[in-house]
Short mmCIF file of C-alpha atoms in Angstrom, two decimals:
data_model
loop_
_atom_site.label_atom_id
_atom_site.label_comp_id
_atom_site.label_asym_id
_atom_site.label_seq_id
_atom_site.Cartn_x
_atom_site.Cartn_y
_atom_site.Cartn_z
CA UNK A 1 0.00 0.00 0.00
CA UNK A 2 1.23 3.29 -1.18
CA UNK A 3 1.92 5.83 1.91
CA UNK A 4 3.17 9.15 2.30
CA UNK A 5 3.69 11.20 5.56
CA UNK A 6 4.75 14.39 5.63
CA UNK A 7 5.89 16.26 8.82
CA UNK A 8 8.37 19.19 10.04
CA UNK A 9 5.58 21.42 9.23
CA UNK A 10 5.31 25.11 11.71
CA UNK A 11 4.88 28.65 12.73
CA UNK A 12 7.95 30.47 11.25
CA UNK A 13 8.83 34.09 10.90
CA UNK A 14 8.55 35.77 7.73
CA UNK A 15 12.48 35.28 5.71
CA UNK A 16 12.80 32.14 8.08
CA UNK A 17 13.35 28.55 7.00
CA UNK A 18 11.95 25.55 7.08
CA UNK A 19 12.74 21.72 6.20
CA UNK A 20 9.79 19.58 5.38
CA UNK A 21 10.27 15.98 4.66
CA UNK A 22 8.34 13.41 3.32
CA UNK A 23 8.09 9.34 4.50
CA UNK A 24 7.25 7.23 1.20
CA UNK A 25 6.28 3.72 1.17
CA UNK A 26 5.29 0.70 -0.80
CA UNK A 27 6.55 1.63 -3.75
CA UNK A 28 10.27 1.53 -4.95
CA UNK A 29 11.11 5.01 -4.36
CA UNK A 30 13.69 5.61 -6.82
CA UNK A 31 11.52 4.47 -10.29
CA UNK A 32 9.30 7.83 -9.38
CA UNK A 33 9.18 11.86 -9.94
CA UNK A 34 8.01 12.97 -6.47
CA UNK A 35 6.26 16.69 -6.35
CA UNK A 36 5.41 19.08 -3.37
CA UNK A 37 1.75 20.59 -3.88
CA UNK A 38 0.67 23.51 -2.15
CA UNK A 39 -2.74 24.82 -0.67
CA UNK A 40 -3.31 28.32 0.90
CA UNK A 41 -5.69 28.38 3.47
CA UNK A 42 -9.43 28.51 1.01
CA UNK A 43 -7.19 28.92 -1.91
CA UNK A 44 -6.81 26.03 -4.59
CA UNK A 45 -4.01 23.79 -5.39
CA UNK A 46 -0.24 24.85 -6.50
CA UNK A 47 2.31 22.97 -8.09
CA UNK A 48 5.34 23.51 -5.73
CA UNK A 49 8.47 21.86 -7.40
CA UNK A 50 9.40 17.98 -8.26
CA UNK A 51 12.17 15.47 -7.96
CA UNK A 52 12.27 13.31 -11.41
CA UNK A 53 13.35 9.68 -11.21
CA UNK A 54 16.58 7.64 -11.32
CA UNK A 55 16.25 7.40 -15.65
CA UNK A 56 16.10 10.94 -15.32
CA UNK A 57 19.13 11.36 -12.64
CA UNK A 58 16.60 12.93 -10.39
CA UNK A 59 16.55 16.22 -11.77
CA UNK A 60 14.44 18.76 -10.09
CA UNK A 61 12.16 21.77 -11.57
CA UNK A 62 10.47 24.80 -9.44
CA UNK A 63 7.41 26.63 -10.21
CA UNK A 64 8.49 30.58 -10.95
CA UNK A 65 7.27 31.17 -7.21
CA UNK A 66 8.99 29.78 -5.49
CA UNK A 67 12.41 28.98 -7.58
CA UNK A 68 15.64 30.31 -5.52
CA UNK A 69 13.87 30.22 -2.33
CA UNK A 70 12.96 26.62 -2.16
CA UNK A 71 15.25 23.31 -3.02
CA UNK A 72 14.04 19.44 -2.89
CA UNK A 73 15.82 16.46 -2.69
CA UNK A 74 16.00 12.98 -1.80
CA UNK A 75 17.11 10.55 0.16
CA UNK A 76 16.94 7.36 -1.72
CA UNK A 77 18.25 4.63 0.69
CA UNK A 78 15.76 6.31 3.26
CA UNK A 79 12.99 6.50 0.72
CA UNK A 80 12.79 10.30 1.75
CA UNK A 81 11.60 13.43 0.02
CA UNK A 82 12.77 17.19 1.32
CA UNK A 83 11.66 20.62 0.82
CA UNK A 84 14.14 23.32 2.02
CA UNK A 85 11.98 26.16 2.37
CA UNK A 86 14.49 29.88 2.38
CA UNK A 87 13.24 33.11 2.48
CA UNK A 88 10.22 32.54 3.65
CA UNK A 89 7.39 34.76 2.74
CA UNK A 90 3.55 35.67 4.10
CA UNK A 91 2.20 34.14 0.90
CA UNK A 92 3.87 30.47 1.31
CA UNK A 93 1.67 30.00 4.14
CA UNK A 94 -0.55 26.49 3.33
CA UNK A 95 -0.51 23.26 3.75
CA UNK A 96 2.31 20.91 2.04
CA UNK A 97 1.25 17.70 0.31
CA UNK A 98 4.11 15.35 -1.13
CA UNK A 99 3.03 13.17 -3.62
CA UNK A 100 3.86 10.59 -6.23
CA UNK A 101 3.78 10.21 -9.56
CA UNK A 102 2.74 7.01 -11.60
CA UNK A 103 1.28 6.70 -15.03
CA UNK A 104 -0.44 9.95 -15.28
CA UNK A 105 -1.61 10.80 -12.27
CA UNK A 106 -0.75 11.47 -8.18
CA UNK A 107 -2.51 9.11 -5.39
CA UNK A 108 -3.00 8.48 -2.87
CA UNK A 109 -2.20 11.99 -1.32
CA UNK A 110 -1.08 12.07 2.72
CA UNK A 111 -2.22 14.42 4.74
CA UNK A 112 -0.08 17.32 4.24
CA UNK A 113 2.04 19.60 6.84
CA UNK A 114 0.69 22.60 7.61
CA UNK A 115 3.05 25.84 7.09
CA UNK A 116 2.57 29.25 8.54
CA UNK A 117 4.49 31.90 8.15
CA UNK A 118 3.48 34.97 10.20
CA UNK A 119 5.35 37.46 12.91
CA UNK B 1 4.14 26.88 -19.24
CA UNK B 2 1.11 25.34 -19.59
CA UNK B 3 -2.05 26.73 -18.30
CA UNK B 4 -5.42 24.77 -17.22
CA UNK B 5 -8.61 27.11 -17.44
CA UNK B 6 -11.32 25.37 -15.08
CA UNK B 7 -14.76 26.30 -15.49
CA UNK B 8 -17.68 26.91 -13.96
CA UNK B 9 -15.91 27.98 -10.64
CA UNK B 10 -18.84 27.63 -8.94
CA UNK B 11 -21.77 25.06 -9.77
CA UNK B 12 -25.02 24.29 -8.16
CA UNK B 13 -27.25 21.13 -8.88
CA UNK B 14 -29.75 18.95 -7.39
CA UNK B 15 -29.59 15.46 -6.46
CA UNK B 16 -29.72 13.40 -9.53
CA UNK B 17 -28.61 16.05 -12.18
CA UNK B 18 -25.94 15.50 -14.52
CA UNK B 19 -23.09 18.11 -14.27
CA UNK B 20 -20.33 18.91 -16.30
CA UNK B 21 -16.99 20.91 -15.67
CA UNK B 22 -14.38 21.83 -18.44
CA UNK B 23 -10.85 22.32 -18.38
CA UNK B 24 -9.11 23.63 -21.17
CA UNK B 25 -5.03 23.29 -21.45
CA UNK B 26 -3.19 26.22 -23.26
CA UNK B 27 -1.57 23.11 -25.24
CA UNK B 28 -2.30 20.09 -26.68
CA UNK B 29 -1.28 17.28 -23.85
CA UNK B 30 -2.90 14.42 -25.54
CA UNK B 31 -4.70 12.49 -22.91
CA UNK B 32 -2.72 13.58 -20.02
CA UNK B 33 -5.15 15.15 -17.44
CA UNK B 34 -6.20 13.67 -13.95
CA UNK B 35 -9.35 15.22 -12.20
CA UNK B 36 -9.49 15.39 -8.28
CA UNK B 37 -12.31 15.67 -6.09
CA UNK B 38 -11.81 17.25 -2.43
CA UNK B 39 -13.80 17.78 0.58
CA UNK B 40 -13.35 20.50 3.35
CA UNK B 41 -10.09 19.58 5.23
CA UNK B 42 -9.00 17.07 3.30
CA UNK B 43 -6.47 15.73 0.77
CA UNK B 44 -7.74 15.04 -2.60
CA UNK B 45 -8.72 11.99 -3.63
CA UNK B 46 -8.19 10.55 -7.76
CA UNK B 47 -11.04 10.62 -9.40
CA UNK B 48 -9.77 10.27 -13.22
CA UNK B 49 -6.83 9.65 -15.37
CA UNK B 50 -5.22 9.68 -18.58
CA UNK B 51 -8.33 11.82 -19.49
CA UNK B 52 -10.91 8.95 -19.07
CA UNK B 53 -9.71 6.14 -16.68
CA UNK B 54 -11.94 5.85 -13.74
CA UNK B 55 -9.86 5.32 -10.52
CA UNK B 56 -10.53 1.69 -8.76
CA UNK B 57 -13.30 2.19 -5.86
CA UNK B 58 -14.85 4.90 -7.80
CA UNK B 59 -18.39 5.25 -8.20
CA UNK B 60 -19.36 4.58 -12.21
CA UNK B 61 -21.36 7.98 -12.36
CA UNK B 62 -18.19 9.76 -12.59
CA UNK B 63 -16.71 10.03 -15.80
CA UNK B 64 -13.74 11.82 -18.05
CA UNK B 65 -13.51 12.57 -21.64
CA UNK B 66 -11.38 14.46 -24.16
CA UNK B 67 -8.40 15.12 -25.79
CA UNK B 68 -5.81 17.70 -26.55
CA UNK B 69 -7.10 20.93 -25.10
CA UNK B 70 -10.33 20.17 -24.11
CA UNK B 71 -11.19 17.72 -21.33
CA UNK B 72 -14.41 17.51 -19.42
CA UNK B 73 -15.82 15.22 -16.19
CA UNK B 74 -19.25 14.04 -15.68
CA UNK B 75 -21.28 13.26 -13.07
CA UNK B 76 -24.37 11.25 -14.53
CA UNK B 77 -26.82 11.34 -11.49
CA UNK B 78 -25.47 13.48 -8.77
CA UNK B 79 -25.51 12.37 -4.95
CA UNK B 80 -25.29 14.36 -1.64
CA UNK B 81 -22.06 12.60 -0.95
CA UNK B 82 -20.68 14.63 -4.16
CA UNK B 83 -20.38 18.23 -2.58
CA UNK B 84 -17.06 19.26 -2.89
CA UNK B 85 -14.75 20.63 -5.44
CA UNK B 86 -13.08 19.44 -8.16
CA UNK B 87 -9.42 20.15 -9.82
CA UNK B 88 -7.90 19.08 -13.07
CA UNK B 89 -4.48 18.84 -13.20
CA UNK B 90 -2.48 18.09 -16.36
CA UNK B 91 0.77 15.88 -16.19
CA UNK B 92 3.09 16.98 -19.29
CA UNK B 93 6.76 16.36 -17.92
CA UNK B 94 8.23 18.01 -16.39
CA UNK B 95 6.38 20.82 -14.80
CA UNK B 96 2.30 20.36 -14.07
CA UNK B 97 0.18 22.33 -13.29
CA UNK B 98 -4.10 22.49 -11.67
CA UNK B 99 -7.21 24.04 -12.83
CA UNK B 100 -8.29 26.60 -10.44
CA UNK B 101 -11.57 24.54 -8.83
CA UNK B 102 -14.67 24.23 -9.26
CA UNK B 103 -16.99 24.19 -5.85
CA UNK B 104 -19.93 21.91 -6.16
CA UNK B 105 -23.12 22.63 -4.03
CA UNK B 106 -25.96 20.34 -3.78
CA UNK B 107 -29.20 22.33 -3.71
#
């Protein structure tokens, strides 16, 4: 069964950082691009950034928003997925979903790790 | 990048209506588009892929079509249980990218 737990998750002050990491099991980790999706409080869904797969030596790609502020890995032998949140602003308040990809389409999602950033 | 244009953003229909939201892409990405269905506090769930695959476990009244730009998902006979609101998302390596929601209310 496919599972994904996010945590590390807080209150931080605005040009703060943050590390959010993501637990993935029952699939083999490394065959799959891995994304961080994005949810302002009432607000709809945002494409945050994503880890590719081994075939394509995990290279990584950031929406425009975020790009320079935030940086994911991966932790293969852990079967671990990072965001590196920098720079923190108001607006990247929400909560953080990690999920993964397979043929088309991301599921199931975990719960997500709620961000705030506020003074 | 590309774009997904969601509409109606909002949508209200009785039980046992059939209801239809549209997403058009900016591009042509072929069959590529998953639709989502989420409830207040909650993570979305897969509704749809590859335009018109119905997820396992999910009720037959739901269905995707389309190709290209245009992609739409029905809901043949709507149910209480079916307040909530939908996202498309497209998956055209490597970047994606979601419609902007459409909230369904059951009058």
């Amino acid at each position: 069964e496919v599972q994904l737990v996010e945590s590390g998750g807080g209150l931080v002050q605005p040009g703060g950082s943050l590390r959010l990491s993501c637990a993935a099991s029952g699939f083999t980790f490394s065959d799959h691009d891995m994304d961080w999706v994005r949810q302002a409080p009432g607000k709809g869904l945002e494409w945050v950034g994503r880890s590719e797969n081994k075939p394509k030596n995990y290279n990584t790609e950031y929406a425009a928003s975020v790009k320079g502020r935030f940086t994911i890995s991966r932790d293969n032998s852990e079967n671990s997925l990072y965001l590196q949140m920098n720079s923190l602003k108001i607006e990247d308040s929400a909560v953080y979903y990690c999920v993964v990809w397979f043929n088309g389409y991301v599921a199931p999602w975990g719960r997500g790790t709620l961000v705030t950033v506020s003074s | 990048d590309i774009q997904m244009t969601q509409s109606p953003p909002t949508l209200s229909a009785a039980v046992g209506d059939r209801v239809t939201i549209t997403c058009r892409a900016s591009q042509s990405i072929d069959i590529w588009v998953a639709w989502y269905q989420q409830k207040p506090g909650k993570a979305p769930k897969l509704l749809i892929y590859k335009a018109s695959t119905l997820e396992s476990g999910v009720p037959s009244r739901f269905s995707g079509s389309g190709s290209g730009t245009e992609f739409t998902l029905t809901i043949s006979s709507l149910q209480p249980d079916d307040s909530a609101t939908y996202y498309c998302q497209h998956y055209y390596i490597p970047r994606t990218s979601f419609g902007q929601g459409t909230k369904l209310e059951i009058e």
